[in-house]
Coordinates of C-alpha atoms and ligand atoms in Angstrom, one line a residue:
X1 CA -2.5 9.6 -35.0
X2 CA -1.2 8.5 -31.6
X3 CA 0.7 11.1 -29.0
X4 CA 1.4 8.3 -27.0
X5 CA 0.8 4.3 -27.1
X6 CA -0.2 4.4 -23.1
X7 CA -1.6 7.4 -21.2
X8 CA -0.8 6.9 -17.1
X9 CA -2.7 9.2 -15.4
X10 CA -0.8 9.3 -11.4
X11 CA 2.4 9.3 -10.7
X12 CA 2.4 7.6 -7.2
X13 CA 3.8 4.0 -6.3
X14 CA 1.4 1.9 -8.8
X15 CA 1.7 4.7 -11.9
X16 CA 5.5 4.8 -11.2
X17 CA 5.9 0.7 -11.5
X18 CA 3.6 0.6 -14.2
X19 CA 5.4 3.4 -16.4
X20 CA 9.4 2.6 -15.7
X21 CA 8.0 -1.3 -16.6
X22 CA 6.3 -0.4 -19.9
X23 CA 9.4 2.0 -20.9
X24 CA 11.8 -1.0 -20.4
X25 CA 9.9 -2.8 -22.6
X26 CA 10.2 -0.1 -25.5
X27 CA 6.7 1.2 -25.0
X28 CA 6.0 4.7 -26.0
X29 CA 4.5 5.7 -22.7
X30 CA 3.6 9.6 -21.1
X31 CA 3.0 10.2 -17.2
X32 CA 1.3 13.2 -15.4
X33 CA 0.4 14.0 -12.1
X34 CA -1.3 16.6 -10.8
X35 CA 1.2 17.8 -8.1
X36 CA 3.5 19.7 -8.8
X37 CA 6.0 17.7 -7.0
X38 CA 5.8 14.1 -5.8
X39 CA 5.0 13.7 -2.5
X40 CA 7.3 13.6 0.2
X41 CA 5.8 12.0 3.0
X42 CA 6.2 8.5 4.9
X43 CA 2.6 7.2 4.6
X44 CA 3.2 3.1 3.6
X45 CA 5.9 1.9 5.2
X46 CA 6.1 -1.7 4.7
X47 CA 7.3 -3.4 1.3
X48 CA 6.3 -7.2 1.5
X49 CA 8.6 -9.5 -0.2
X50 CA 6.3 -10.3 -3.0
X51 CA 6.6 -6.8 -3.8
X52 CA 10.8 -7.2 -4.3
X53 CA 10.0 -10.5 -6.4
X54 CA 8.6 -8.5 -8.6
X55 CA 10.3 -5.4 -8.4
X56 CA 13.5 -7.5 -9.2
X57 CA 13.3 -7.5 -13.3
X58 CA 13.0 -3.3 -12.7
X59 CA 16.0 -3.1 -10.8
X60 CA 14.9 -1.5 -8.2
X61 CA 14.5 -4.3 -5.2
X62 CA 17.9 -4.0 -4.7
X63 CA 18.0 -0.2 -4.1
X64 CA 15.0 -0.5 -2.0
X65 CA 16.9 -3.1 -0.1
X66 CA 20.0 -0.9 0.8
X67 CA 17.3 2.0 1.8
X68 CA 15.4 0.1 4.0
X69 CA 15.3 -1.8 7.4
X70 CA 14.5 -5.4 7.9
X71 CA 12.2 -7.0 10.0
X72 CA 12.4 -10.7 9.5
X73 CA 9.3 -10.8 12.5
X74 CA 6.2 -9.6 13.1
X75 CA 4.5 -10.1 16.5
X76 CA 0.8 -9.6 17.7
X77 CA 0.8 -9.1 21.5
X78 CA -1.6 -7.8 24.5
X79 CA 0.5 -6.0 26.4
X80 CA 4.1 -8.1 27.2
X81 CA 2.1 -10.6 26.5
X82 CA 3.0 -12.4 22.3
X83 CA 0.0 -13.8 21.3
X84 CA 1.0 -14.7 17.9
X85 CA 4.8 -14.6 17.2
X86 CA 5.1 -14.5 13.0
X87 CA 8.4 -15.3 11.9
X88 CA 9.3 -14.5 7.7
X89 CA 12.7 -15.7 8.0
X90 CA 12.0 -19.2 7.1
X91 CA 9.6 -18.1 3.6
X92 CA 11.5 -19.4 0.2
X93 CA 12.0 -16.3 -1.0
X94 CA 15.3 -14.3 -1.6
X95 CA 13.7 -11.8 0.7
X96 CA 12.7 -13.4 3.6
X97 CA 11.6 -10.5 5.7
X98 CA 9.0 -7.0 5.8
X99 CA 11.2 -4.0 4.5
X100 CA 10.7 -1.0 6.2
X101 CA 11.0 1.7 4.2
X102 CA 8.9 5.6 4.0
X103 CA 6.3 5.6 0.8
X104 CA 8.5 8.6 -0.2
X105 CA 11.9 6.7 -1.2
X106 CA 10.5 4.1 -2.6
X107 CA 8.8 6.8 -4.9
X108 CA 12.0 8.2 -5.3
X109 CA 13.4 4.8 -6.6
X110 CA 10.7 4.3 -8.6
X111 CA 11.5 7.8 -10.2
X112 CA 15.1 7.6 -10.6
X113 CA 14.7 3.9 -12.0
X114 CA 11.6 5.6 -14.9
X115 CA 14.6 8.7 -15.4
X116 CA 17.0 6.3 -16.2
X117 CA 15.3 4.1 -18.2
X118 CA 14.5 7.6 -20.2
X119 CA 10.4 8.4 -19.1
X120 CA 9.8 11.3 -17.3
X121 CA 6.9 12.5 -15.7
X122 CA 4.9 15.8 -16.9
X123 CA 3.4 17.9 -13.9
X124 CA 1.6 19.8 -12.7
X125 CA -1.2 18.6 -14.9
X126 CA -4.6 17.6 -14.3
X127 CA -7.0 15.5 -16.3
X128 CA -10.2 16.1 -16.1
X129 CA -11.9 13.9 -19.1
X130 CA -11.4 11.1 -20.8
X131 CA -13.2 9.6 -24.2
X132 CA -12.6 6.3 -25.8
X133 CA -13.7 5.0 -29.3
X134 CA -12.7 2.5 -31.3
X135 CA -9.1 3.0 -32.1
X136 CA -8.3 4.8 -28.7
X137 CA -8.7 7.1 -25.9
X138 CA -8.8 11.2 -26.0
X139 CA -8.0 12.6 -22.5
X140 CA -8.5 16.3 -21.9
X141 CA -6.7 18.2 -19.2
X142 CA -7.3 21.3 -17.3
X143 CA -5.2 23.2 -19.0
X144 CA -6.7 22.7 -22.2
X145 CA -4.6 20.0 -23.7
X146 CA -5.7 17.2 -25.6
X147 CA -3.4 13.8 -25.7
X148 CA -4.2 10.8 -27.9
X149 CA -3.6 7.5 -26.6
X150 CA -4.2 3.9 -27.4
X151 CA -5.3 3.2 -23.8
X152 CA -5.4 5.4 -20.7
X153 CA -4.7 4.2 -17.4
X154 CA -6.0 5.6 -14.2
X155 CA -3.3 4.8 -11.2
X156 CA -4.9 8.3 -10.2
X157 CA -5.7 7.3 -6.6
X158 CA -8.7 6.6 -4.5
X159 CA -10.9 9.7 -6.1
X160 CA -9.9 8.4 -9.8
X161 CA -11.0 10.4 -12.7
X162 CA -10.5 7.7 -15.0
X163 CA -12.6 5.7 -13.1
X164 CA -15.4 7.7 -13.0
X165 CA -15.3 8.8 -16.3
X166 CA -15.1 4.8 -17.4
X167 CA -18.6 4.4 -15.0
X168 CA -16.7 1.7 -13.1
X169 CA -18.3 1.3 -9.8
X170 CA -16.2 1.2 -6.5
X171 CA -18.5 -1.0 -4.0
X172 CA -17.7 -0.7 -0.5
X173 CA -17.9 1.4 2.5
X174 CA -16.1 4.0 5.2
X175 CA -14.9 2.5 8.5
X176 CA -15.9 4.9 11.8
X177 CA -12.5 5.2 13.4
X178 CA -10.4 7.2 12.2
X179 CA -6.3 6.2 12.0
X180 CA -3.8 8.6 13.7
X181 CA -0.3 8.1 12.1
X182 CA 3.2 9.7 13.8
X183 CA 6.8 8.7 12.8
X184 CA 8.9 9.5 16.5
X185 CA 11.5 9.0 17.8
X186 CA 11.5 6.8 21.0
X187 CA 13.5 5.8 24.1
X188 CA 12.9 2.5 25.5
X189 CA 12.0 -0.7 24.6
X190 CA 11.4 -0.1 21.1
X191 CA 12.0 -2.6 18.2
X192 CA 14.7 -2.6 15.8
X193 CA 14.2 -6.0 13.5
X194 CA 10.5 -6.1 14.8
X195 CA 7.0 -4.8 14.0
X196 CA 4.6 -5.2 16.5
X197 CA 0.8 -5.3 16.8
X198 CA -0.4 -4.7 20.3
X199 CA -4.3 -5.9 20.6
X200 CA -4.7 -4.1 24.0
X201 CA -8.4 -3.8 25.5
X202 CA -8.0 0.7 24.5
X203 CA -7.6 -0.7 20.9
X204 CA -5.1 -1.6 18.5
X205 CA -1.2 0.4 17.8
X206 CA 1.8 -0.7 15.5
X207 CA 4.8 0.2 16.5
X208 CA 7.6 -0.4 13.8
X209 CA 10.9 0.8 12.7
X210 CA 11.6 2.7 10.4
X211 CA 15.3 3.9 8.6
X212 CA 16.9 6.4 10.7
X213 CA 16.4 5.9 14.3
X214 CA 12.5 6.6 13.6
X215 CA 9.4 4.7 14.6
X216 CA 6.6 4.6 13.1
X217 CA 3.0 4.5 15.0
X218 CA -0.5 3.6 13.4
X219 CA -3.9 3.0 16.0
X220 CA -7.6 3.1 15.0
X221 CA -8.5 6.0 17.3
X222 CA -12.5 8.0 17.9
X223 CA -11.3 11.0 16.8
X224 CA -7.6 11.3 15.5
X225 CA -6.3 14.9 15.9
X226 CA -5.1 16.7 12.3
X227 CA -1.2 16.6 13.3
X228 CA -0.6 14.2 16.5
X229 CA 1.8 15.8 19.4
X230 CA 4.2 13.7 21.6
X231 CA 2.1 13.5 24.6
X232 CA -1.3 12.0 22.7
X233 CA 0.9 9.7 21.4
X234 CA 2.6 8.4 24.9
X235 CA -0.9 8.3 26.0
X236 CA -1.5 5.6 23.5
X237 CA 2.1 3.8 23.6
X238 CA 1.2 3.6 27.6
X239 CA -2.3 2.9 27.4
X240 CA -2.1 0.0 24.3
X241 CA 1.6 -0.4 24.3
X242 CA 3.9 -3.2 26.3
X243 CA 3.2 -1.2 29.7
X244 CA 3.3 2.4 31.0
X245 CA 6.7 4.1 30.3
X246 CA 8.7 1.3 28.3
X247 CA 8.6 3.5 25.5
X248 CA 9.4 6.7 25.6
X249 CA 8.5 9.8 23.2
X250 CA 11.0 11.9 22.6
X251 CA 10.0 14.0 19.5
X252 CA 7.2 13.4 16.9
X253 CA 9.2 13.5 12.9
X254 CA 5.8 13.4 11.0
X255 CA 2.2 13.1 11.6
X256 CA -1.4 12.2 10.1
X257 CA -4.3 11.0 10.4
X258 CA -6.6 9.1 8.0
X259 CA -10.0 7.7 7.8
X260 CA -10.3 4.5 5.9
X261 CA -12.5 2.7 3.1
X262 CA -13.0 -0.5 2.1
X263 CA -13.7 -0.7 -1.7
X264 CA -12.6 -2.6 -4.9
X265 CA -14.0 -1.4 -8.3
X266 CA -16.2 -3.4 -10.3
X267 CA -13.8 -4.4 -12.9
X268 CA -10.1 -3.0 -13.4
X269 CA -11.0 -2.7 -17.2
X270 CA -13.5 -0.8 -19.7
X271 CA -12.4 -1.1 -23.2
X272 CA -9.2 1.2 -23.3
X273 CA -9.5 2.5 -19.8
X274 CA -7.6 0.7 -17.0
X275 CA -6.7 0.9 -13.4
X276 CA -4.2 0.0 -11.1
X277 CA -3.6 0.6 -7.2
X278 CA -6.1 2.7 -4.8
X279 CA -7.9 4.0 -8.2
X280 CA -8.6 0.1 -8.2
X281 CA -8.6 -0.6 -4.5
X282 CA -8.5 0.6 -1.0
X283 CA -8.9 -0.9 2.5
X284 CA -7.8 -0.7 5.9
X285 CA -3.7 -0.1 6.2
X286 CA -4.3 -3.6 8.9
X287 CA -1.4 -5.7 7.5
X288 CA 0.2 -3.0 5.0
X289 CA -1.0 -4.6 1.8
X290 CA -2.0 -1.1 0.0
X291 CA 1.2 0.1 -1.9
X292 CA 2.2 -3.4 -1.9
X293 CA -1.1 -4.7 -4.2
X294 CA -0.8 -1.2 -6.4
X295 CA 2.9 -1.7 -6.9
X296 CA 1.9 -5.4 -8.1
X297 CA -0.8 -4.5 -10.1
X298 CA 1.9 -1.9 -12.2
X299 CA 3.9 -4.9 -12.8
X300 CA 1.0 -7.3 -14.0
X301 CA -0.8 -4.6 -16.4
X302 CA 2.8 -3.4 -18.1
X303 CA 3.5 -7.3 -18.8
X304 CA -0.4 -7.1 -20.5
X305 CA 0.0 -3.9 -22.0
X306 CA 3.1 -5.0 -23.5
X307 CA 1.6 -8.0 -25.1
X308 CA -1.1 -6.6 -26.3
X309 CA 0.9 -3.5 -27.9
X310 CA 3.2 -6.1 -29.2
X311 CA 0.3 -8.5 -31.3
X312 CA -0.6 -10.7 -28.3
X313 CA -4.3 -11.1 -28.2
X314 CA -6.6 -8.2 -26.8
X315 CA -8.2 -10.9 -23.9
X316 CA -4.8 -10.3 -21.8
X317 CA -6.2 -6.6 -20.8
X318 CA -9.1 -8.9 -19.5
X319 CA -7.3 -11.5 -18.0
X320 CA -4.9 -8.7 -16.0
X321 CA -8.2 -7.6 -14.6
X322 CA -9.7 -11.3 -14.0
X323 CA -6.5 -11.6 -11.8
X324 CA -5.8 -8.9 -9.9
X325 CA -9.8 -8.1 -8.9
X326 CA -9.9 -11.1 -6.8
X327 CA -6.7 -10.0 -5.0
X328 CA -7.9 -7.5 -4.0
X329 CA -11.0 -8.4 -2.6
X330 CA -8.9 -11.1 -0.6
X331 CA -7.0 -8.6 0.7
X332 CA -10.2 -6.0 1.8
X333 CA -11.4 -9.4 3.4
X334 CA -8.2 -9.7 5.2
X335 CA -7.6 -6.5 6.6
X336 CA -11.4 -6.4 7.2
X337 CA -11.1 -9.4 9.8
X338 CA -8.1 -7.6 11.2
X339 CA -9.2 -4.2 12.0
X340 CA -12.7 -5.8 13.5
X341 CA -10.8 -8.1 15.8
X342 CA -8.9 -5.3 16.2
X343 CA -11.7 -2.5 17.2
X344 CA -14.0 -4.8 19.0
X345 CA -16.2 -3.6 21.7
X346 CA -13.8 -3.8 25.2
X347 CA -16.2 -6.1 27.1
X348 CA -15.1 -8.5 23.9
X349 CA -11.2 -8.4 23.8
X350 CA -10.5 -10.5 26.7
X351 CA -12.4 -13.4 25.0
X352 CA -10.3 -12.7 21.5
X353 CA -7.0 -12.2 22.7
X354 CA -8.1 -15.8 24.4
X355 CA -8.6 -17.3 21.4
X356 CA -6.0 -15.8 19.5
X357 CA -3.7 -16.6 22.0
X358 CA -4.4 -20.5 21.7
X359 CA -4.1 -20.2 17.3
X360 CA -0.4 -18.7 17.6
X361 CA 0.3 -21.5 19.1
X362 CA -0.5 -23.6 15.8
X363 CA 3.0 -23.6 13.7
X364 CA 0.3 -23.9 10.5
X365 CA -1.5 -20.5 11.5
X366 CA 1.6 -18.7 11.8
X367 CA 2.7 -20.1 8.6
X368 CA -0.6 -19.0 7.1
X369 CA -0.1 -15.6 8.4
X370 CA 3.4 -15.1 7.4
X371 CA 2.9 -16.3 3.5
X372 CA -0.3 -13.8 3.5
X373 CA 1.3 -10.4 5.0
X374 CA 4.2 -11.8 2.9
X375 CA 2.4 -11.5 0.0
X376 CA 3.6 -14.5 -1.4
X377 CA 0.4 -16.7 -1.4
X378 CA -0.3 -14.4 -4.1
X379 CA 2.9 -15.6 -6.7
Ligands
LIG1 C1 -1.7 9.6 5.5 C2 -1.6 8.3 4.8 C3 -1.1 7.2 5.4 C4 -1.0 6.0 4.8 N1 -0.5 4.9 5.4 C5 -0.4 3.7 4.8 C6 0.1 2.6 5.5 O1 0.6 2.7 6.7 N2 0.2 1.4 4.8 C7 -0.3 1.3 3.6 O2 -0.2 0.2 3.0 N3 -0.8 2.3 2.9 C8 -0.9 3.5 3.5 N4 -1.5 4.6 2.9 C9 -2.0 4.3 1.5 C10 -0.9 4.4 0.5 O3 -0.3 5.6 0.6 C11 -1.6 4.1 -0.9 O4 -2.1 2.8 -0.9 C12 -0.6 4.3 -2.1 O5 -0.1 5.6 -2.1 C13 -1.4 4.0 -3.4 O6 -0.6 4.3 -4.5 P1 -1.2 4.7 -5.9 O7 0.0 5.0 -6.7 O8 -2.2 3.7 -6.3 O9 -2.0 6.0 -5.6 P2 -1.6 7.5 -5.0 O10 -0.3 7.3 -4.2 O11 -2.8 8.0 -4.3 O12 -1.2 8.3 -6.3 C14 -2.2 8.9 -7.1 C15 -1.6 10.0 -7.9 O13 -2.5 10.4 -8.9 C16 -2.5 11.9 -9.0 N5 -3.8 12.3 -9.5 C17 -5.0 12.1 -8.9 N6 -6.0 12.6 -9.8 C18 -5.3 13.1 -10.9 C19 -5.8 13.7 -12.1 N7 -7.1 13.9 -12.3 N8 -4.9 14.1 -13.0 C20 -3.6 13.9 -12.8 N9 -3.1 13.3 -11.6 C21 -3.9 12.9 -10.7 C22 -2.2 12.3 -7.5 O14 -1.6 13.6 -7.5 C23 -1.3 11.2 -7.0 O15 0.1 11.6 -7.2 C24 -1.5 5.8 3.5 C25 -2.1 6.9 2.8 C26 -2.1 8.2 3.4 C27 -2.7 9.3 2.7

């Protein structure tokens, strides 16, 4: 006997996908989340346009699209100075642009979209152990509760249970900057269709808009403080930013800080246990591929799970896993390159901003560039 045909343990971006796809394709499926309430704050704020491909068939691209802000280009400058101008209105896609849009409505999409479609997620509640057999999964939760499932899916985050409790590995490592992360509001020179990457010799800042009038700031920093105030983050803006006083701060919305890892699990499948998102990968925000991959993976593992659920052979759970893995370890290479170049020691910056200059200036590099933060080298 069967509560439930798939267990999703997480209701964040990937759990979300995963959950409003499998329950649009008739799947008896069951959500929980710890929180009691979803989260509510900005964190990823760039959906790629790979990410709206595939979010088409759930109906939900084209509510993220009249939520968010586009930003057809993204530049990577020292100072004034562009060194790489990347331009994404040219990509064959319908979407030919970054969307800029808080984590927090396009969870809110997600959710209306698994309402609709009748799921519904059940929270506050914990999981704290899972056991699989032959015929399925038994997950225990804090409260006492038992649910059988047919297979169990951690999108449960970087610290997944499911994870642990399958014995998957999660290789990798911790990088020693921390990230400081403030949505403001700014006077100035800020951009509106634009998301910029200054390499400046104190370090790297992104400066991109946001829905609203906001701007959102991200920079590797020694020692980020807990909630970032208006002045340290003018210091950065005129220290890294396009010169002293071309953007002003005029109030701080939001603010964070983070520290970062760089790991992929071993596999993204152990008999009935699977994973999607940062329970299957995390890496350095560089690029703002996180919720993007997760929100992929929920797409790729529903069309598996389905199949499977439906007759389709068994090997398709493996083959979700066979390609999606390599993904992501692309993409922990990618933004690993980035954030080095990025943080390299000062004496070495003058050199790199040197040679990156002369690669922008390659139409095939910025081409390159554009189909990878696009997400679209991945179709
Ligand atoms: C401050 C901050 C800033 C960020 N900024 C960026 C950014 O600029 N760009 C970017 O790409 N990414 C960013 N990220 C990362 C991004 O938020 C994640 O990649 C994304 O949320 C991953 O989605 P997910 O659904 O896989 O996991 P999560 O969003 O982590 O969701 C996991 C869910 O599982 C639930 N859960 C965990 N354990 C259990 C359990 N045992 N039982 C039941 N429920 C459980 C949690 O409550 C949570 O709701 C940021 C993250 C943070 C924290």
């Amino acid at each position: 006997m069967y509560d439930t045909d798939v267990l999703i343990v997480g209701a964040g971006p990937s759990g979300l996908t995963l959950a409003a796809s499998l329950v649009k394709n008739g799947v008896a499926t069951t959500v929980v989340d710890r929180q009691t309430a979803g989260a509510n704050t900005s964190r990823a704020a760039v959906v790629n346009a790979r990410t709206l491909e595939v979010l088409e068939d759930l109906d939900v691209a084209r509510r993220l699209v009249k939520e968010g802000i586009q930003a057809p280009r993204f530049s990577i400058r020292d100072r004034a100075r562009t060194l790489i101008p990347i331009d994404f209105s040219e990509l064959p896609t319908d979407y030919p642009y970054s969307l800029m849009v808080p984590q927090a409505t396009t969870e809110r999409l997600l959710l209306d979209r698994l309402t609709e479609l009748g799921g519904t997620v059940i929270r506050p509640k914990t999981l704290t152990a899972v056991m699989q057999d032959a015929d399925g999964v038994t997950a225990t939760f804090d409260d006492g509760d038992v649910i059988r499932a047919r297979y169990v899916v951690g999108a449960d985050g970087i610290h997944s249970t499911v994870r642990e409790q399958a014995g998957i590995g999660f290789e990798g490592g911790a990088y020693q900057e921390s990230f400081t992360l403030a949505d403001v509001r700014l006077r100035g020179e800020a951009p509106v269709d634009e998301v910029i990457l200054f390499w400046a010799k104190a370090g790297l800042t992104v400066v991109a808009p946001l829905p609203g009038g906001i701007h959102r700031i991200v920079a590797p920093v020694t020692e980020a403080p807990e909630e970032p105030s208006a002045p340290f983050i003018q210091q950065l803006l005129d220290d890294r930013g396009s010169g002293a006083g071309r953007m002003v701060v005029t109030d701080v919305i939001w603010g964070s800080r983070f520290r970062i890892h760089h790991r992929v699990a071993d596999t993204y499948r152990a008999g009935r246990l699977l994973l999607v998102g940062d329970a299957a990968h995390v890496h350095s925000p560089a690029g703002g591929q996180g919720m993007n991959l997760g929100i992929q993976d929920g797409v790729a593992l529903a069309d598996a799970l389905a199949g499977v659920l439906a007759g389709e052979p068994d090997s398709m759970l493996d083959d979700y896993s066979a390609a999606r893995r390599p993904i992501a370890l692309q993409v922990v290479e990618m933004t690993d390159r980035l954030t080095r170049l990025a943080t390299l020691p000062r004496a070495a910056r003058p050199i790199r901003n040197i040679a990156i200059g002369i690669a922008g200036r390659i139409p095939a590099v910025r081409r390159a560039l554009a189909t990878r933060l696009s997400g679209l080298v991945y179709r």
